[in-house]
Amino acid sequence: MSTYRNTHVTPSVRAANLLKTALASSPESVAPHTTAVISEAHALIAGEEPYLENYTSDLLVPQSHLDGTGLSDAEVRGAWTSLLNATGDTDWLQLHADGKTQDRLGSAMCSGAYEAVVLQNFALMAKPARVLEIGVFTGTATLALALLPTVQQIVALDVEPYLKEFCEPFWASAGVSDKIDFKIAPALETLATMSKSGCEPFDLVFIDADKPSYGAYVQALLDLGLLSEDGVILADNTLYKGCWVAPEMFESTELELDEVERKQLQIQKEAMDGINEFNAFVRNHPELEACVLPIRDGITIIRRKL
Ligand SMILES: C[S@@+](CC[C@H](N)C(=O)[O-])C[C@H]1O[C@@H](n2cnc3c(N)ncnc32)[C@H](O)[C@@H]1O
């Protein structure tokens, strides 16, 4: 049983929080009908993600993986649950304070159990042999994709050296280490290095790193010949917290924020702007087709024009 709880903010989580605030603060003078309407809207929006999660299967653990590794289904699921729990239980702020991570990471960065199954289903349709993940964090998506029978290799890119130490024991317990090549450096540098060394192109790419660089990642994949002819790119967080409606706090100069909070808000604002720019970039790209899906914080499927 996983104790991990997703703490991410998606457009629907943000909307649910706003409606909750409206309910809590609605004065006596508001007509009961209006309160009932807000209450129903809140129940709809707040209940959607739990409903989706309830009726989506658990992690897909193919029999072929068990046969190939000699592990039992319970052992693989045990490794998966331990990874999710460790992601949620780790004191990421303390690790940053201790100098173990360069940036402030947090469990909300994890794409989580539901999205892992979504990604597995996309991959079962695309049948990729070579997968690239840009932005790994605790490697849950990496593990989920590595379990699939067509996947021969996942090249996983992140900037944080500590994450290698964190992820690898869980990948080993799940029997997927042999398929994963974890490279630590800024992703654009690694892409250039891989291209120079004659790296084979990838069939499936999952982009989930720093949001302002998404466009540069897609263009680099095309320019460096790292996307196979029928390759599919999945870009995560393309509805970033409802990026089409900037919260007022991002604009306000009156909030009393300490330096760290101010920096975090600035990062979020840059991410929102970056995602808005990225969505326009892909939609207007002469070589690409895009399909934005409202899954969790948004996933865009990108492929070459037919
Ligand atoms: C949202 S998390 C990735 C989540 C992960 N894909 C998952 O499915 O749970 C973003 C990650 O991108 C990494 N990152 C940020 N900037 C990067 C860069 N320039 N190059 C490579 N990784 C980067 C961060 O260290 C962080 O681990």
XYZ file of C-alpha atoms and ligand atoms in Angstrom:
333
model
C 0.000 0.000 0.000
C 1.467 3.310 -1.088
C 1.447 6.224 1.348
C 2.451 8.567 -1.467
C -0.040 11.339 -2.194
C 0.252 13.578 -5.195
C 0.629 17.202 -4.164
C 0.757 18.593 -7.689
C -1.229 21.623 -8.804
C -3.100 21.116 -12.056
C -5.712 23.416 -13.624
C -8.484 21.401 -11.942
C -6.771 21.385 -8.535
C -6.370 25.155 -8.833
C -10.020 25.606 -9.844
C -11.167 23.342 -6.977
C -9.153 25.413 -4.501
C -10.714 28.623 -5.819
C -14.231 27.208 -5.482
C -13.411 25.961 -1.972
C -12.296 29.493 -1.066
C -15.515 30.906 -2.524
C -17.586 28.430 -0.469
C -15.706 29.186 2.723
C -16.043 32.921 2.312
C -19.559 33.182 0.851
C -21.435 35.683 3.007
C -24.893 35.004 4.420
C -26.345 37.359 1.818
C -25.466 35.006 -1.044
C -28.537 33.202 -2.301
C -28.658 29.525 -1.196
C -29.023 28.575 -4.848
C -25.686 30.265 -5.685
C -23.954 28.410 -2.850
C -25.474 25.144 -4.074
C -24.219 25.835 -7.612
C -20.676 26.609 -6.387
C -20.828 23.526 -4.184
C -21.785 21.302 -7.121
C -19.076 22.854 -9.318
C -16.528 22.192 -6.546
C -17.647 18.560 -6.168
C -17.361 18.039 -9.927
C -13.918 19.526 -10.345
C -12.434 18.212 -7.071
C -13.757 14.709 -7.712
C -12.476 14.342 -11.256
C -8.842 13.364 -10.635
C -9.629 10.852 -7.842
C -12.309 9.333 -10.120
C -9.846 8.960 -13.003
C -7.285 7.396 -10.680
C -9.838 4.977 -9.162
C -10.893 3.608 -12.531
C -7.426 3.396 -14.088
C -5.454 0.163 -13.660
C -2.459 -0.099 -11.362
C 1.035 -0.095 -12.881
C 1.201 -2.536 -15.810
C 3.734 -5.245 -14.990
C 4.061 -7.464 -18.074
C 4.593 -11.203 -17.640
C 7.491 -10.921 -20.131
C 9.350 -8.707 -17.635
C 8.830 -11.230 -14.836
C 9.962 -14.110 -17.086
C 13.031 -12.141 -18.209
C 14.168 -11.082 -14.740
C 12.948 -13.958 -12.561
C 11.273 -11.412 -10.279
C 7.745 -11.913 -8.968
C 4.903 -9.505 -9.637
C 4.903 -8.650 -5.904
C 8.630 -7.827 -5.967
C 8.259 -5.416 -8.907
C 5.201 -3.766 -7.366
C 7.028 -3.588 -4.032
C 9.892 -1.680 -5.703
C 7.350 0.646 -7.374
C 5.530 1.382 -4.116
C 8.805 1.946 -2.267
C 9.884 4.425 -4.962
C 6.612 6.361 -4.725
C 6.799 6.372 -0.929
C 10.435 7.471 -0.891
C 9.550 10.297 -3.313
C 6.835 11.503 -0.925
C 8.742 10.908 2.329
C 12.069 12.487 1.351
C 12.742 15.891 2.886
C 13.722 17.570 -0.367
C 14.103 21.006 1.210
C 16.545 19.624 3.756
C 18.527 17.876 1.002
C 18.776 21.201 -0.775
C 19.776 22.974 2.458
C 22.472 20.302 2.954
C 23.823 20.996 -0.536
C 22.816 17.590 -1.920
C 20.706 19.111 -4.708
C 21.465 22.229 -6.732
C 17.801 23.268 -7.003
C 14.876 22.970 -4.597
C 13.177 19.775 -5.725
C 9.845 18.578 -4.297
C 7.585 15.538 -4.429
C 5.029 17.507 -6.494
C 7.502 17.230 -9.393
C 6.781 13.509 -9.635
C 4.358 12.630 -12.437
C 2.872 9.966 -10.154
C 1.155 6.600 -10.387
C -1.783 7.582 -12.616
C 0.337 9.353 -15.228
C 2.782 6.434 -15.234
C -0.040 4.180 -16.441
C -1.115 6.785 -19.005
C 2.475 6.869 -20.326
C 2.626 3.067 -20.375
C -0.550 3.003 -22.477
C 0.826 5.568 -24.947
C 4.006 3.501 -25.201
C 2.062 0.276 -25.723
C 0.458 1.956 -28.757
C 3.680 3.517 -30.124
C 5.777 0.363 -29.408
C 9.079 2.259 -29.001
C 12.419 0.448 -28.832
C 14.425 3.534 -27.850
C 13.050 6.009 -25.314
C 14.475 9.348 -24.174
C 13.347 11.051 -20.979
C 14.361 14.686 -20.419
C 13.890 15.456 -16.704
C 13.849 12.330 -14.554
C 13.417 13.422 -10.925
C 12.820 10.189 -8.949
C 12.488 8.030 -12.054
C 8.919 6.778 -11.720
C 8.062 7.313 -15.413
C 11.448 5.812 -16.292
C 10.704 2.655 -14.299
C 7.164 2.320 -15.686
C 8.307 2.641 -19.309
C 11.302 0.337 -18.836
C 8.942 -2.500 -17.830
C 7.394 -2.627 -21.302
C 8.458 -5.404 -23.662
C 9.266 -3.312 -26.765
C 11.457 -0.873 -24.804
C 15.096 -1.882 -25.195
C 16.776 1.231 -23.850
C 15.824 4.416 -22.007
C 18.305 7.258 -21.999
C 17.345 9.388 -19.003
C 18.654 12.959 -18.632
C 18.761 15.140 -15.544
C 21.033 17.830 -14.082
C 20.990 16.664 -10.468
C 23.764 14.169 -9.593
C 21.960 13.198 -6.362
C 19.054 11.724 -8.336
C 21.268 8.962 -9.715
C 22.003 7.835 -6.167
C 18.277 8.094 -5.350
C 16.803 6.284 -8.368
C 19.201 3.461 -9.073
C 18.429 1.177 -6.075
C 14.689 1.227 -6.942
C 15.348 0.554 -10.623
C 17.585 -2.354 -9.588
C 14.869 -3.824 -7.322
C 12.363 -3.614 -10.182
C 14.799 -5.348 -12.553
C 14.994 -2.476 -15.059
C 18.554 -1.135 -14.455
C 19.967 -2.833 -17.560
C 17.619 -0.846 -19.780
C 18.357 2.608 -18.294
C 21.302 4.870 -19.121
C 21.121 7.837 -16.705
C 23.179 10.811 -17.898
C 23.752 13.765 -15.588
C 24.300 17.173 -17.241
C 22.126 19.988 -18.615
C 19.941 18.198 -21.174
C 20.781 20.429 -24.149
C 24.478 19.650 -23.638
C 23.789 15.914 -23.404
C 21.674 15.974 -26.567
C 24.533 17.651 -28.472
C 27.075 15.171 -27.102
C 24.871 12.179 -27.940
C 24.349 13.441 -31.486
C 28.095 13.957 -32.018
C 28.813 10.427 -30.843
C 26.395 8.982 -33.436
C 23.547 8.096 -31.058
C 20.631 6.257 -32.720
C 17.386 8.284 -32.887
C 14.606 7.803 -30.346
C 11.109 6.451 -31.009
C 9.511 8.020 -27.949
C 10.643 11.133 -26.077
C 9.137 12.293 -22.784
C 9.962 15.962 -22.096
C 9.471 16.907 -18.458
C 12.347 19.207 -17.427
C 12.667 23.003 -17.114
C 9.610 24.458 -18.863
C 11.235 27.489 -20.554
C 13.555 25.100 -22.473
C 10.825 22.849 -23.954
C 10.946 24.539 -27.392
C 14.746 24.269 -27.484
C 14.508 20.539 -26.638
C 12.054 19.851 -29.455
C 14.091 21.851 -31.968
C 17.328 20.144 -30.864
C 15.743 16.698 -31.323
C 14.849 17.636 -34.912
C 18.087 19.452 -35.755
C 20.343 16.791 -34.241
C 18.528 13.872 -35.870
C 17.541 12.396 -32.506
C 13.873 11.746 -33.347
C 13.138 8.715 -35.510
C 10.998 9.214 -38.624
C 7.795 8.057 -36.861
C 8.997 9.214 -33.446
C 6.540 10.629 -30.933
C 7.284 13.336 -28.381
C 5.166 13.589 -25.235
C 5.548 16.922 -23.465
C 4.322 17.086 -19.871
C 2.713 20.022 -18.002
C 1.569 21.755 -21.183
C -1.439 23.180 -19.332
C 0.918 24.240 -16.531
C -1.348 24.995 -13.546
C -3.826 26.648 -15.957
C -1.174 28.817 -17.618
C -3.753 30.728 -19.678
C -4.964 32.399 -16.472
C -2.039 33.897 -14.579
C -2.822 34.060 -10.863
C -2.729 37.569 -9.500
C -0.050 36.633 -7.012
C 2.404 36.251 -9.867
C 1.816 39.864 -10.820
C 1.555 41.380 -7.348
C 4.382 43.360 -5.821
C 2.480 43.891 -2.588
C 2.701 40.366 -1.188
C 5.149 40.022 1.652
C 7.347 37.222 0.430
C 10.734 36.156 1.658
C 13.533 35.805 -0.851
C 13.081 32.061 -1.337
C 9.300 32.400 -1.884
C 9.874 35.230 -4.320
C 12.347 33.073 -6.270
C 9.885 30.135 -6.360
C 7.100 32.377 -7.662
C 9.432 33.778 -10.290
C 10.284 30.210 -11.416
C 6.565 29.378 -11.658
C 5.844 32.550 -13.602
C 8.683 31.756 -16.014
C 7.341 28.213 -16.361
C 3.849 29.528 -17.200
C 5.230 31.957 -19.778
C 7.520 29.244 -21.127
C 4.653 26.786 -21.581
C 2.440 29.402 -23.280
C 5.283 30.147 -25.696
C 5.982 26.442 -26.218
C 2.363 25.631 -27.053
C 2.337 28.385 -29.706
C 5.754 27.258 -30.997
C 4.614 23.670 -31.554
C 1.210 24.633 -32.955
C 2.867 26.928 -35.544
C 5.865 24.687 -36.297
C 6.108 23.958 -40.032
C 7.224 20.340 -39.475
C 5.093 19.284 -36.507
C 1.554 18.336 -35.486
C 0.357 18.778 -31.901
C -2.487 17.372 -29.845
C -2.909 18.845 -26.357
C -4.676 16.523 -23.920
C -6.144 17.603 -20.560
C -4.503 14.757 -18.687
C -3.437 15.903 -15.238
C -1.322 19.044 -15.850
C -1.598 18.564 -19.632
C 0.250 16.251 -22.011
C 0.917 17.210 -25.644
C 1.499 14.537 -28.269
C 3.875 15.872 -30.928
C 4.834 14.158 -34.163
C 6.129 15.083 -37.604
C 3.525 16.181 -40.154
C 2.202 13.213 -42.109
C 9.134 17.584 -13.200
S 10.633 16.828 -12.797
C 10.647 15.374 -13.774
C 9.587 14.382 -13.366
C 9.714 13.015 -13.964
N 9.793 13.027 -15.404
C 8.536 12.158 -13.549
O 7.885 11.591 -14.444
O 8.253 12.067 -12.353
C 11.786 17.878 -13.622
C 13.238 17.409 -13.578
O 13.958 18.142 -14.576
C 15.268 18.336 -14.115
N 15.874 19.438 -14.877
C 15.663 20.758 -14.729
N 16.411 21.445 -15.596
C 17.094 20.541 -16.342
C 18.026 20.631 -17.412
N 18.431 21.802 -17.910
N 18.522 19.475 -17.920
C 18.133 18.272 -17.426
N 17.261 18.134 -16.412
C 16.745 19.248 -15.881
C 15.111 18.605 -12.631
O 16.315 18.333 -11.935
C 13.967 17.650 -12.260
O 14.461 16.453 -11.752
